[in-house]
CSV table of C-alpha atoms in Angstrom, one decimal:
chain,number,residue,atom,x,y,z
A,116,UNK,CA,-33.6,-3.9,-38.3
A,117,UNK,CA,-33.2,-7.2,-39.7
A,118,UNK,CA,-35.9,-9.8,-39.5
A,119,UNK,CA,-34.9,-13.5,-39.1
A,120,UNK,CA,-37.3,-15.7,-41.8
A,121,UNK,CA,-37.3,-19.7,-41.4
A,122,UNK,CA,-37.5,-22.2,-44.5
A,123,UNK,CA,-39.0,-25.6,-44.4
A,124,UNK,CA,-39.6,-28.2,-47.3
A,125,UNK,CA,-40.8,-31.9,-47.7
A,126,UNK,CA,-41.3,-33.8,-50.8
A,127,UNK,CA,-45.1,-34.2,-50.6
A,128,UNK,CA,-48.1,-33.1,-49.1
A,129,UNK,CA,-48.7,-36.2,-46.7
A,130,UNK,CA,-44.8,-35.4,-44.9
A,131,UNK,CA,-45.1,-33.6,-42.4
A,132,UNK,CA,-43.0,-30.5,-41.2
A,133,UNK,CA,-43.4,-30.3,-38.1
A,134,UNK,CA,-40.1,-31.2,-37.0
A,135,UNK,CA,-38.4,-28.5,-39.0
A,136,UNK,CA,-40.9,-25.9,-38.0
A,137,UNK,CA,-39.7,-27.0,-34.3
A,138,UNK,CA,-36.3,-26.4,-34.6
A,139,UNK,CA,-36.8,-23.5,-36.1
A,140,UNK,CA,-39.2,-21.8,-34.2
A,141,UNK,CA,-36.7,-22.8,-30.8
A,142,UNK,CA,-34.2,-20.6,-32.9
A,143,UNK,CA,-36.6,-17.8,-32.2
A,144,UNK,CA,-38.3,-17.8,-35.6
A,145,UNK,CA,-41.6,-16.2,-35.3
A,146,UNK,CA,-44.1,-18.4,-37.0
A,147,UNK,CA,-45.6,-15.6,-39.5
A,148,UNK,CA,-41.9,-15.5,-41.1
A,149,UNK,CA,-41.9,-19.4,-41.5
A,150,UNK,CA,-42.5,-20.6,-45.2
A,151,UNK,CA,-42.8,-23.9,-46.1
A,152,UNK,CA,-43.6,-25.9,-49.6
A,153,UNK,CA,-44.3,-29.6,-49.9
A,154,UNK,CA,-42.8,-30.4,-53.2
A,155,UNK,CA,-39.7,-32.0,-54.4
A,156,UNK,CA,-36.2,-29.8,-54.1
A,157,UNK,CA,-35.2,-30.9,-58.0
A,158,UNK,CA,-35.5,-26.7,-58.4
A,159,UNK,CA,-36.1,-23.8,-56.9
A,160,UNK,CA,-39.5,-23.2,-58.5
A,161,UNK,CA,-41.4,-23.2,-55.3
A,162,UNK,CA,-44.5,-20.4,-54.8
A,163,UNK,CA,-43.5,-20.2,-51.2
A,164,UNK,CA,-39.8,-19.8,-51.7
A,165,UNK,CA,-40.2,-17.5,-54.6
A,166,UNK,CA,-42.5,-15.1,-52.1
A,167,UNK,CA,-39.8,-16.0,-49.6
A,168,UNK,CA,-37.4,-14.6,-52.0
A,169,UNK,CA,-39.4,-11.5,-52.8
A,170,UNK,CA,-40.0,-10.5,-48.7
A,171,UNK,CA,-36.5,-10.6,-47.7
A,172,UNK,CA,-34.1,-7.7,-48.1
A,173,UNK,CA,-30.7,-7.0,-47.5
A,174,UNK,CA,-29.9,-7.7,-44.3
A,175,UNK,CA,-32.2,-10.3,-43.1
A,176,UNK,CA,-31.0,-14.0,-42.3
A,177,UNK,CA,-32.5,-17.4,-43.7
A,178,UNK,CA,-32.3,-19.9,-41.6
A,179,UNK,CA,-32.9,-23.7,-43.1
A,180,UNK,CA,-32.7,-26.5,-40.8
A,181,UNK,CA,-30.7,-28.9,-43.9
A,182,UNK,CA,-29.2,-28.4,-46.9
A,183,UNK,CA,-31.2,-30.7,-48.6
A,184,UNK,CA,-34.4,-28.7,-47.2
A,185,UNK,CA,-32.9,-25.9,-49.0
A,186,UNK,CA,-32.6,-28.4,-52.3
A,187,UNK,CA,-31.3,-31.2,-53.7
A,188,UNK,CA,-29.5,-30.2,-56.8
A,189,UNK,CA,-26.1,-29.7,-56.8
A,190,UNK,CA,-25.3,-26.4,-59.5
A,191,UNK,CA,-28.8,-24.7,-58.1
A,192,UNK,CA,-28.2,-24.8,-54.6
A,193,UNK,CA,-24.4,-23.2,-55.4
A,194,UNK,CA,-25.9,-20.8,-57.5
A,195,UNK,CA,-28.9,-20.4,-54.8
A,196,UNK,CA,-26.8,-19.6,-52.3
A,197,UNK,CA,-24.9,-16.9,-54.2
A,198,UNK,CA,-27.4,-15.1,-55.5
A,199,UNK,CA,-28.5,-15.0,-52.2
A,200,UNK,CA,-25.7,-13.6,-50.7
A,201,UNK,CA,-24.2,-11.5,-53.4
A,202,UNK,CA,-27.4,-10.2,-55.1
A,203,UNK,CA,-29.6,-9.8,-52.1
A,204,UNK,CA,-27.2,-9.1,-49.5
A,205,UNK,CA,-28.6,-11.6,-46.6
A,206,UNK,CA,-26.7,-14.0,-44.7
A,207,UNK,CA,-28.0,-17.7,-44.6
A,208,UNK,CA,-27.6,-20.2,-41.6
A,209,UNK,CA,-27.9,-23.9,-41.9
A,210,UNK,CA,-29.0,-25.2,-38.4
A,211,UNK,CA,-27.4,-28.8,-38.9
A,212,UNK,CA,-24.0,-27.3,-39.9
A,213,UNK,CA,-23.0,-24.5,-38.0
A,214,UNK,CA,-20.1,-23.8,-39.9
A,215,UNK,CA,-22.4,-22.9,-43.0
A,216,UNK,CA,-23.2,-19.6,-41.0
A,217,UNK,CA,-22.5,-16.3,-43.4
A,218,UNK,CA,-23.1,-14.2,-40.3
A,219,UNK,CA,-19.2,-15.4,-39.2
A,220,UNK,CA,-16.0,-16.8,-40.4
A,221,UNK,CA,-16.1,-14.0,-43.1
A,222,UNK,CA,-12.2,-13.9,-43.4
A,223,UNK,CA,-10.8,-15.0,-45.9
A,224,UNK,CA,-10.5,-18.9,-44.8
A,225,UNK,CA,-13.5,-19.3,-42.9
A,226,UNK,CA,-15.1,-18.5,-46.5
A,227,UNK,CA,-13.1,-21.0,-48.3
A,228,UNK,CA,-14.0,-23.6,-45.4
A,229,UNK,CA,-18.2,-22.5,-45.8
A,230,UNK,CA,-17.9,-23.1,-49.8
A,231,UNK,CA,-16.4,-26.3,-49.6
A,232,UNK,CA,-18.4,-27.7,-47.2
A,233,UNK,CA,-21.1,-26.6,-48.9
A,234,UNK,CA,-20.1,-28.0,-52.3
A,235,UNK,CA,-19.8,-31.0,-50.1
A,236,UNK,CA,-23.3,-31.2,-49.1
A,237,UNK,CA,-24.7,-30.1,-52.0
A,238,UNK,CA,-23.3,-32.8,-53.5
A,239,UNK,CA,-24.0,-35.0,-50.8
A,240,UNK,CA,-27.9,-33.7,-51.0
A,241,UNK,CA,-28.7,-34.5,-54.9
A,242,UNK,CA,-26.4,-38.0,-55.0
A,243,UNK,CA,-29.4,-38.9,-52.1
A,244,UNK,CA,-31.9,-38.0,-54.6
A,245,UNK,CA,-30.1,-39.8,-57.5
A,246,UNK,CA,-30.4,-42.9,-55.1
A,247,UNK,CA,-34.2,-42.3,-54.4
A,248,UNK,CA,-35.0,-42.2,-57.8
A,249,UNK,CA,-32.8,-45.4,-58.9
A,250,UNK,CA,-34.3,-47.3,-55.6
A,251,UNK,CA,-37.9,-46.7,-56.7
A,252,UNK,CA,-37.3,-47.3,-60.5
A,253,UNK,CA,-35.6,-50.6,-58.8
A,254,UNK,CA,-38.6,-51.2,-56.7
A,255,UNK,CA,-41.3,-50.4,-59.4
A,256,UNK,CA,-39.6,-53.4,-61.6
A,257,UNK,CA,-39.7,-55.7,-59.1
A,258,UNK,CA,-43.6,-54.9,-58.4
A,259,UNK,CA,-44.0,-55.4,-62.5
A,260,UNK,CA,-41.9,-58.4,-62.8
A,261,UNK,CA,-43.7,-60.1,-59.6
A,262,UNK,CA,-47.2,-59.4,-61.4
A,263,UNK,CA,-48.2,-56.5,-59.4
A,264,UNK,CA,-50.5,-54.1,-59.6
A,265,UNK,CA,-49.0,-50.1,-59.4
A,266,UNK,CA,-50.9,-47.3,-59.3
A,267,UNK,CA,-55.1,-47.1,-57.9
A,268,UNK,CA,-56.8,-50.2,-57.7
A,269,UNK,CA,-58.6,-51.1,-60.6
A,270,UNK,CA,-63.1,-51.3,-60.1
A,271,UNK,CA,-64.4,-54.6,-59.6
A,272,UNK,CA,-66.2,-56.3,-62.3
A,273,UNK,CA,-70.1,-55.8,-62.6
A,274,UNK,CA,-72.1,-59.0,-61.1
A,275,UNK,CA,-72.6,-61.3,-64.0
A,276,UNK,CA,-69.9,-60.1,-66.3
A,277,UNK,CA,-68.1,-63.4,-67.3
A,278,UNK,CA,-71.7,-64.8,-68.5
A,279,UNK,CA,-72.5,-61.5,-70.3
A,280,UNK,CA,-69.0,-61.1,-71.5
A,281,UNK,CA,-69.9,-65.0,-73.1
A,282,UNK,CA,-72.8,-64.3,-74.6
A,283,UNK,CA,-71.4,-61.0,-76.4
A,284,UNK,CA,-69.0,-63.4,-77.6
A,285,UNK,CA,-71.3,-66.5,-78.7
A,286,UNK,CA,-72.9,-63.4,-80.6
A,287,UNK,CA,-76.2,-64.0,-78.4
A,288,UNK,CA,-76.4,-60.2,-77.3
A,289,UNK,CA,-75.1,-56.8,-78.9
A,290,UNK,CA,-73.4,-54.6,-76.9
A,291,UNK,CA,-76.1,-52.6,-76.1
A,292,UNK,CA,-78.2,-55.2,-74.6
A,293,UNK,CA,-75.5,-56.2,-72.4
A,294,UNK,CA,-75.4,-52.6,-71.2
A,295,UNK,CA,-78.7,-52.4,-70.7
A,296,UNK,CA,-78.5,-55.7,-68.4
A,297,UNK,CA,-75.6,-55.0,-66.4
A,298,UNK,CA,-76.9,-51.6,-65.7
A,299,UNK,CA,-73.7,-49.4,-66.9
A,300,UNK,CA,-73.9,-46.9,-69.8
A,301,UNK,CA,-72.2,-48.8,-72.9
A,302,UNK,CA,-69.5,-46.5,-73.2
A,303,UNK,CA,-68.7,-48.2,-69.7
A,304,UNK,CA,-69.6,-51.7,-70.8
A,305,UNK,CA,-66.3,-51.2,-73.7
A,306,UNK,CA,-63.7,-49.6,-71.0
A,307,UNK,CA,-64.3,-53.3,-69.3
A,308,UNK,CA,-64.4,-55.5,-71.9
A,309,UNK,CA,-61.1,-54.0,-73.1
A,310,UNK,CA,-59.6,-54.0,-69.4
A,311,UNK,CA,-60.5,-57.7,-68.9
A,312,UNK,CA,-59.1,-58.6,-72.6
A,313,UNK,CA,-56.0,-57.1,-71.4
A,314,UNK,CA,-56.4,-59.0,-68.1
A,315,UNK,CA,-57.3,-62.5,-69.4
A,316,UNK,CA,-53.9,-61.5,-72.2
A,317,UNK,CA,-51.7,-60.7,-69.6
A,318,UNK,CA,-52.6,-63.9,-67.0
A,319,UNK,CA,-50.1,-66.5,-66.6
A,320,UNK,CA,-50.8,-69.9,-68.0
């Protein structure tokens, strides 16, 4: 009897995947035989679709609500989708594009028809991904060249640090006395002397 296992995927842990788990549990996908990873679909080295890939057995259907859920590369999801079909003898349904269905149009032109669709949307799949990457590269050098700050928020500065900072300077306290009276280890005291030397290097004049 063959068993009927759902895929979902999403980039990262805060998407969520409810949507896909949805649709596919409508199909009649019981939730037990629903796998789902939150990372990107560059490859196929996902631990839940690698003990996807171990369960099934010839037979058994795959059901993937997109293409790109599947991945986003265009030479692994062709070879994907072979191996998966030739080597482990399961048919694979794509609930977005009925036509990518293995379970029919198994003549010889309903084949040629599945494969170039799905060269089509394979292709479709990673040229999205190429445009993701290029918008946030574009969108990262805007941030930098508008003076913006990426990435976690930097601490605040202890209370008194600009006097303290001055008087390490005008050679009136060593480091370790400054430590000592902005309560901070001085291993601590250096990490923020260098950070706002960078700052005060970096500032606009």
């Amino acid at each position: 009897m063959c068993i009927f296992y759902g895929y979902m995927r999403v980039s990262t842990l805060e998407q969520n995947t409810e949507r896909q788990k949805q649709e596919l549990m409508r199909w009649g996908i019981l939730e037990k035989h629903i796998f789902c990873d939150k990372l990107s679909g560059k490859d196929f080295n996902r631990p839940q679709y690698q003990k996807l890939k171990r369960k099934i057995k010839p037979g058994d259907v795959l059901v993937v609500k997109s293409i790109d859920r599947l991945g986003r590369n265009y030479k692994d999801i062709q070879e994907e989708w072979r191996y998966l079909i030739k080597e482990k003898g399961i048919d694979i349904v794509i609930l977005d594009m009925p036509i990518l269905d293995t379970r029919t149009n198994k003549d010889l032109i309903g084949t040629l028809i599945s494969d170039i669709v799905l060269q089509l949307l394979s292709y479709v799949a990673q040229t999205e991904r190429e445009f993701i990457r290029q918008r946030q590269a574009e969108g990262i050098a805007i941030a930098k060249a508008q003076g913006k700050h990426l990435g976690r928020k930097p601490n605040p500065l202890p209370n008194q640090f600009e006097l303290v900072y001055k008087q390490i300077e005008n050679g009136e306290l060593t480091y370790k006395d400054a430590a000592n009276k902005l309560s901070i280890s001085y291993d601590q005291l250096r990490g923020i002397i260098y950070r706002y030397r960078k700052l005060q290097k970096d500032k606009p004049y």
